[in-house]
Short mmCIF file of C-alpha atoms and ligand atoms in Angstrom, two decimals:
data_model
loop_
_atom_site.label_atom_id
_atom_site.label_comp_id
_atom_site.label_asym_id
_atom_site.label_seq_id
_atom_site.Cartn_x
_atom_site.Cartn_y
_atom_site.Cartn_z
CA MET A 1 6.10 32.91 -1.50
CA ASN A 2 6.88 29.70 -3.32
CA LEU A 3 7.52 30.36 -7.00
CA ILE A 4 8.48 26.80 -7.89
CA PRO A 5 5.74 25.11 -9.94
CA THR A 6 4.51 22.32 -7.70
CA SER A 7 1.62 21.00 -9.72
CA LEU A 8 3.45 18.68 -12.09
CA ILE A 9 4.68 15.78 -9.99
CA VAL A 10 3.15 14.56 -6.74
CA THR A 11 4.65 11.55 -4.99
CA ARG A 12 4.07 10.03 -1.59
CA PHE A 13 5.57 7.77 1.03
CA ALA A 14 2.86 5.70 2.66
CA PRO A 15 4.15 3.62 5.57
CA SER A 16 1.96 1.53 7.84
CA PRO A 17 2.71 2.55 11.44
CA THR A 18 3.12 -1.03 12.61
CA GLY A 19 6.82 -0.70 13.43
CA ARG A 20 9.80 1.63 13.06
CA LEU A 21 11.36 2.21 9.65
CA HIS A 22 14.34 0.19 8.48
CA PRO A 23 16.80 1.13 5.71
CA GLY A 24 14.57 -0.51 3.07
CA HIS A 25 11.82 1.96 3.92
CA ALA A 26 14.35 4.80 3.91
CA TYR A 27 15.43 3.78 0.40
CA SER A 28 11.81 3.85 -0.81
CA ALA A 29 11.09 7.18 0.88
CA LEU A 30 14.23 8.68 -0.67
CA ARG A 31 13.32 7.52 -4.17
CA SER A 32 9.84 8.97 -3.84
CA HIS A 33 11.10 12.20 -2.27
CA ASP A 34 13.84 12.68 -4.87
CA LEU A 35 11.55 12.07 -7.85
CA ALA A 36 9.28 14.87 -6.68
CA ARG A 37 11.99 17.27 -5.57
CA ALA A 38 14.00 16.88 -8.79
CA ALA A 39 10.93 18.05 -10.70
CA GLY A 40 9.99 20.83 -8.29
CA GLY A 41 6.97 18.77 -7.30
CA ARG A 42 5.31 17.78 -4.06
CA PHE A 43 6.25 14.93 -1.74
CA LEU A 44 3.48 13.77 0.61
CA LEU A 45 3.51 11.61 3.71
CA ARG A 46 0.55 9.35 4.41
CA MET A 47 0.12 7.07 7.42
CA GLU A 48 -1.71 3.89 6.43
CA ASP A 49 -3.12 3.41 9.90
CA ILE A 50 -6.43 1.62 9.31
CA ASP A 51 -5.39 -1.70 10.81
CA PRO A 52 -6.57 -1.25 14.40
CA GLY A 53 -4.84 -4.42 15.55
CA ARG A 54 -1.37 -3.43 14.37
CA SER A 55 -1.15 0.38 14.04
CA ARG A 56 0.36 2.24 16.99
CA GLU A 57 0.47 5.98 17.73
CA ALA A 58 4.06 5.61 18.95
CA PHE A 59 5.10 4.36 15.50
CA VAL A 60 3.45 7.34 13.78
CA ALA A 61 5.65 9.68 15.83
CA GLY A 62 8.65 7.38 15.39
CA ILE A 63 8.32 7.32 11.61
CA GLU A 64 8.17 11.12 11.43
CA GLU A 65 11.25 11.24 13.65
CA ASP A 66 13.08 8.73 11.43
CA LEU A 67 12.34 10.73 8.27
CA GLY A 68 13.44 13.93 10.02
CA TRP A 69 16.71 12.24 11.04
CA LEU A 70 17.30 11.37 7.36
CA GLY A 71 16.74 15.04 6.51
CA LEU A 72 13.57 14.45 4.49
CA THR A 73 10.78 17.03 4.49
CA TRP A 74 7.27 16.53 3.18
CA ASP A 75 4.64 18.97 1.97
CA GLY A 76 1.48 19.77 3.85
CA PRO A 77 -0.02 17.89 6.77
CA VAL A 78 0.43 14.13 7.14
CA LEU A 79 -2.68 12.35 5.90
CA ARG A 80 -3.97 9.71 8.31
CA GLN A 81 -6.06 7.01 6.66
CA SER A 82 -7.97 6.64 9.92
CA THR A 83 -9.54 10.05 9.12
CA ARG A 84 -10.71 8.90 5.69
CA LEU A 85 -13.26 6.25 6.59
CA ASP A 86 -16.17 8.15 5.00
CA ALA A 87 -14.34 8.21 1.67
CA TYR A 88 -13.75 4.45 1.80
CA ARG A 89 -17.41 3.93 2.72
CA ALA A 90 -18.49 6.02 -0.29
CA ALA A 91 -16.27 3.98 -2.60
CA LEU A 92 -17.67 0.73 -1.19
CA ASP A 93 -21.22 2.04 -1.64
CA ALA A 94 -20.51 2.88 -5.29
CA LEU A 95 -19.12 -0.60 -5.95
CA ASP A 96 -22.03 -2.18 -4.10
CA ALA A 97 -24.55 -0.14 -6.10
CA ALA A 98 -22.91 -1.51 -9.26
CA GLY A 99 -23.51 -5.06 -7.96
CA LEU A 100 -19.81 -5.80 -7.58
CA LEU A 101 -19.58 -6.59 -3.85
CA TYR A 102 -20.80 -9.39 -1.64
CA PRO A 103 -20.53 -10.03 2.09
CA CYS A 104 -18.22 -12.85 3.14
CA PHE A 105 -18.61 -14.67 6.44
CA CYS A 106 -15.74 -17.13 6.02
CA THR A 107 -12.93 -17.43 8.51
CA ARG A 108 -9.32 -17.99 7.47
CA ALA A 109 -9.73 -21.60 8.50
CA ASP A 110 -12.80 -21.99 6.23
CA ILE A 111 -10.81 -20.65 3.29
CA ALA A 112 -7.75 -22.78 3.99
CA ALA A 113 -9.98 -25.85 4.29
CA ALA A 114 -11.50 -25.35 0.84
CA ALA A 115 -9.47 -27.92 -1.05
CA THR A 116 -10.03 -26.38 -4.47
CA ALA A 117 -8.67 -22.93 -3.60
CA PRO A 118 -6.30 -21.92 -6.42
CA HIS A 119 -3.18 -19.99 -5.50
CA GLY A 120 -3.02 -16.26 -6.25
CA PRO A 121 -0.42 -13.56 -5.53
CA GLU A 122 -1.74 -13.17 -1.98
CA GLY A 123 -1.89 -16.87 -1.13
CA ALA A 124 -4.91 -19.11 -1.61
CA ALA A 125 -7.42 -17.23 -3.74
CA TYR A 126 -10.89 -17.14 -2.20
CA PRO A 127 -12.91 -20.16 -3.38
CA GLY A 128 -16.11 -18.12 -3.69
CA THR A 129 -18.09 -19.82 -0.94
CA CYS A 130 -20.19 -16.74 -0.03
CA ARG A 131 -20.61 -15.46 -3.60
CA ALA A 132 -23.64 -17.62 -4.22
CA LEU A 133 -25.60 -16.88 -1.05
CA ASP A 134 -29.14 -15.72 -1.75
CA PRO A 135 -30.16 -12.18 -0.79
CA ALA A 136 -32.32 -13.24 2.19
CA THR A 137 -29.52 -15.34 3.73
CA ARG A 138 -27.10 -12.48 3.18
CA ARG A 139 -29.35 -10.02 4.99
CA GLU A 140 -29.90 -12.39 7.89
CA ARG A 141 -26.24 -13.21 8.31
CA ILE A 142 -25.10 -9.57 7.90
CA ALA A 143 -27.23 -8.70 10.91
CA ALA A 144 -25.84 -11.54 12.99
CA GLU A 145 -22.24 -12.27 11.99
CA PRO A 146 -18.98 -10.42 11.45
CA HIS A 147 -18.33 -10.13 7.72
CA ALA A 148 -15.93 -8.77 5.15
CA TRP A 149 -16.89 -7.34 1.74
CA ARG A 150 -15.35 -8.93 -1.32
CA LEU A 151 -15.14 -7.78 -4.91
CA ASP A 152 -16.75 -10.14 -7.42
CA MET A 153 -13.60 -10.26 -9.52
CA ALA A 154 -15.00 -11.95 -12.62
CA ARG A 155 -17.87 -9.51 -12.84
CA ALA A 156 -15.68 -6.48 -12.07
CA ALA A 157 -13.01 -7.43 -14.62
CA ALA A 158 -15.67 -8.05 -17.28
CA LEU A 159 -17.31 -4.70 -16.57
CA ALA A 160 -14.02 -2.79 -16.70
CA GLY A 161 -12.72 -4.51 -19.85
CA PRO A 162 -9.03 -4.54 -20.82
CA LEU A 163 -6.89 -2.13 -18.78
CA ARG A 164 -3.29 -1.08 -18.84
CA TRP A 165 -0.91 0.75 -16.54
CA HIS A 166 2.63 2.03 -16.87
CA ASP A 167 5.67 1.12 -14.83
CA ALA A 168 8.81 3.22 -15.24
CA THR A 169 11.01 0.11 -15.53
CA ALA A 170 8.71 -2.56 -16.93
CA GLY A 171 6.86 -0.32 -19.41
CA LEU A 172 3.25 -0.73 -20.45
CA ILE A 173 1.56 -3.55 -18.52
CA GLU A 174 -1.74 -5.31 -19.24
CA ALA A 175 -3.68 -5.30 -15.98
CA ASP A 176 -4.28 -8.87 -14.86
CA PRO A 177 -6.18 -8.74 -11.55
CA ARG A 178 -8.08 -12.02 -11.95
CA SER A 179 -5.42 -14.17 -10.31
CA PHE A 180 -6.11 -12.33 -7.04
CA GLY A 181 -9.61 -13.80 -6.96
CA ASP A 182 -12.38 -12.03 -5.05
CA VAL A 183 -10.20 -9.63 -3.03
CA VAL A 184 -11.38 -8.23 0.29
CA LEU A 185 -12.20 -4.50 0.12
CA ALA A 186 -13.56 -4.10 3.65
CA ARG A 187 -12.31 -6.35 6.39
CA LYS A 188 -14.13 -7.81 9.36
CA ASP A 189 -11.84 -5.85 11.66
CA ALA A 190 -11.07 -2.78 9.50
CA PRO A 191 -13.33 -0.51 7.45
CA ALA A 192 -11.24 -0.81 4.28
CA SER A 193 -8.54 -3.08 2.95
CA TYR A 194 -5.14 -1.85 1.79
CA HIS A 195 -6.20 -2.16 -1.87
CA LEU A 196 -9.23 0.07 -1.49
CA ALA A 197 -7.69 2.70 0.80
CA VAL A 198 -4.51 3.10 -1.23
CA THR A 199 -6.42 3.50 -4.49
CA VAL A 200 -8.90 6.02 -3.11
CA ASP A 201 -6.22 8.07 -1.36
CA ASP A 202 -3.68 8.17 -4.18
CA ALA A 203 -6.42 9.70 -6.32
CA TRP A 204 -7.73 12.04 -3.62
CA GLN A 205 -4.25 13.37 -2.88
CA GLY A 206 -3.56 13.92 -6.59
CA VAL A 207 -0.59 11.54 -6.60
CA THR A 208 0.81 11.47 -10.13
CA ASP A 209 3.65 9.03 -9.49
CA VAL A 210 3.52 6.09 -7.10
CA VAL A 211 7.00 5.05 -5.98
CA ARG A 212 7.12 1.80 -4.00
CA GLY A 213 8.88 -1.56 -3.77
CA LEU A 214 8.63 -4.35 -6.32
CA ASP A 215 6.81 -6.42 -3.69
CA LEU A 216 3.71 -4.36 -4.54
CA PHE A 217 4.02 -4.69 -8.33
CA GLU A 218 1.31 -7.37 -8.59
CA ALA A 219 -1.06 -5.45 -6.33
CA THR A 220 -1.10 -2.68 -8.93
CA HIS A 221 -3.27 -4.90 -11.15
CA VAL A 222 -5.98 -4.69 -8.50
CA HIS A 223 -5.48 -0.96 -7.98
CA ARG A 224 -5.80 -0.34 -11.72
CA LEU A 225 -9.08 -2.25 -11.77
CA LEU A 226 -10.44 -0.28 -8.81
CA GLN A 227 -9.46 2.98 -10.51
CA ALA A 228 -11.47 1.99 -13.56
CA LEU A 229 -14.50 0.94 -11.50
CA LEU A 230 -14.44 4.09 -9.37
CA GLY A 231 -13.67 6.51 -12.21
CA LEU A 232 -10.31 7.52 -10.70
CA PRO A 233 -7.19 8.58 -12.61
CA THR A 234 -4.24 6.19 -12.98
CA PRO A 235 -0.87 7.42 -11.72
CA ARG A 236 2.46 6.39 -13.22
CA TYR A 237 4.13 3.62 -11.23
CA HIS A 238 7.78 3.28 -10.25
CA HIS A 239 8.34 -0.10 -8.60
CA HIS A 240 11.89 -0.23 -7.35
CA PRO A 241 14.03 -3.23 -6.37
CA LEU A 242 14.05 -4.09 -2.69
CA LEU A 243 17.19 -3.34 -0.79
CA ALA A 244 18.96 -6.52 0.32
CA ASP A 245 21.92 -7.15 2.60
CA ALA A 246 25.25 -8.65 1.51
CA GLU A 247 23.72 -12.15 1.65
CA GLY A 248 20.84 -11.08 -0.55
CA ARG A 249 18.31 -11.16 2.29
CA ARG A 250 15.59 -8.60 2.02
CA LEU A 251 15.59 -5.99 4.77
CA ALA A 252 12.28 -6.47 6.44
CA LYS A 253 11.07 -5.99 9.92
CA ARG A 254 10.23 -9.61 10.28
CA ALA A 255 13.74 -10.68 9.27
CA GLY A 256 14.99 -8.82 12.33
CA ALA A 257 16.87 -6.14 10.38
CA ARG A 258 18.02 -3.16 12.39
CA THR A 259 15.75 -0.14 12.30
CA LEU A 260 16.82 3.42 11.55
CA ALA A 261 16.31 4.15 15.25
CA ASP A 262 18.84 1.39 16.08
CA LEU A 263 21.33 2.84 13.60
CA ARG A 264 20.88 6.29 15.00
CA GLU A 265 21.44 5.00 18.52
CA ALA A 266 24.58 3.20 17.35
CA GLY A 267 25.97 6.52 16.13
CA ALA A 268 25.37 6.17 12.37
CA ASP A 269 25.79 9.33 10.31
CA PRO A 270 22.50 10.02 8.48
CA VAL A 271 24.26 11.93 5.70
CA ASP A 272 26.46 8.89 4.91
CA LEU A 273 23.48 6.59 5.13
CA VAL A 274 21.37 8.71 2.78
CA GLY A 275 24.25 9.08 0.31
CA THR A 276 24.81 5.34 0.10
CA LEU A 277 21.12 4.54 -0.11
CA ARG A 278 20.76 7.05 -2.94
CA ALA A 279 23.44 5.09 -4.77
CA GLY A 280 21.20 2.03 -4.35
CA ARG A 281 23.54 0.32 -1.93
CA LEU A 282 23.61 -0.50 1.72
CA PRO A 283 26.44 1.30 3.44
CA HIS A 284 29.33 -1.16 4.03
CA SER A 285 30.44 0.71 7.08
CA PHE A 286 27.04 -0.05 8.62
CA GLY A 287 27.26 -3.74 7.76
CA ALA A 288 27.68 -4.90 11.35
CA MET A 289 24.97 -2.54 12.56
CA LEU A 290 22.60 -3.73 9.88
CA GLY A 291 23.28 -7.40 10.41
CA GLY A 292 19.99 -8.17 12.06
CA ALA A 293 19.12 -10.57 14.82
N1 LIG B 301 1.45 0.96 3.45
C1 LIG B 301 2.16 0.06 2.58
C2 LIG B 301 3.33 -0.54 3.31
O1 LIG B 301 3.79 0.02 4.29
C3 LIG B 301 2.72 0.72 1.34
C4 LIG B 301 1.65 1.22 0.45
C5 LIG B 301 2.08 1.68 -0.93
O2 LIG B 301 3.17 2.26 -1.07
O3 LIG B 301 1.29 1.49 -1.84
O4 LIG B 301 3.79 -1.59 2.89
#
């Protein structure tokens, strides 16, 4: 029987199974794991596998293997976002019923070609082309064309009013989602976008503390807005610095950094690796192994 109180702190690690983990992911997983464990709380693992074009079963298994190699354990079954499509649909329906969504038929090329598109945190903000379509045209085109669903940001932000969220390092933050423009909540090729799925699932899983990299700091403005619109609680946020190599380059898959699987194959000691990562550093002894292509 487990006598440790586990209800106070719930954290999660939520990788997208689109590749193997690298030490930057390990650092994030450790910070999330340690925050929960230090408080006798729960640490959850969630696979953000709703991108059918990029998610792979082999990476799901590989990520679990990588975490096991690091000696990390998680509580309960792994949540797969691909099993949560009804929940995302219900959230979309609620936002639609509130008049906050519209279908968008634009291609990337259409959006890039719109000369007036202002720049937001995720690139060119959507110029609003499909926002003004009349209901009859919408119905006709929905039946005939692939479409995404976008949030009418101005209307949503006005409805929600001023919002705040808390970051462990940055303190109290005024939510400022407007610079994102009309974000996509359901994609043409996926039933929910990252913003929607992450917000719905953090609430559903009772996550009290979201630990993730500073690269997602801005996205939290959008998540805070969605929480308000959907009547969901707001977790505390802990955005941590991204681990960089000796040259200050961020360790990312696309930069060709070595994965944990590569390190393991090269004979790295996971206990040393975890100890150094916990100190917020990259292990010097692994410098050559980590070098990247
Ligand atoms: N699935 C996201 C990623 O792998 C992280 C989501 C989050 O921590 O909010 O980048």
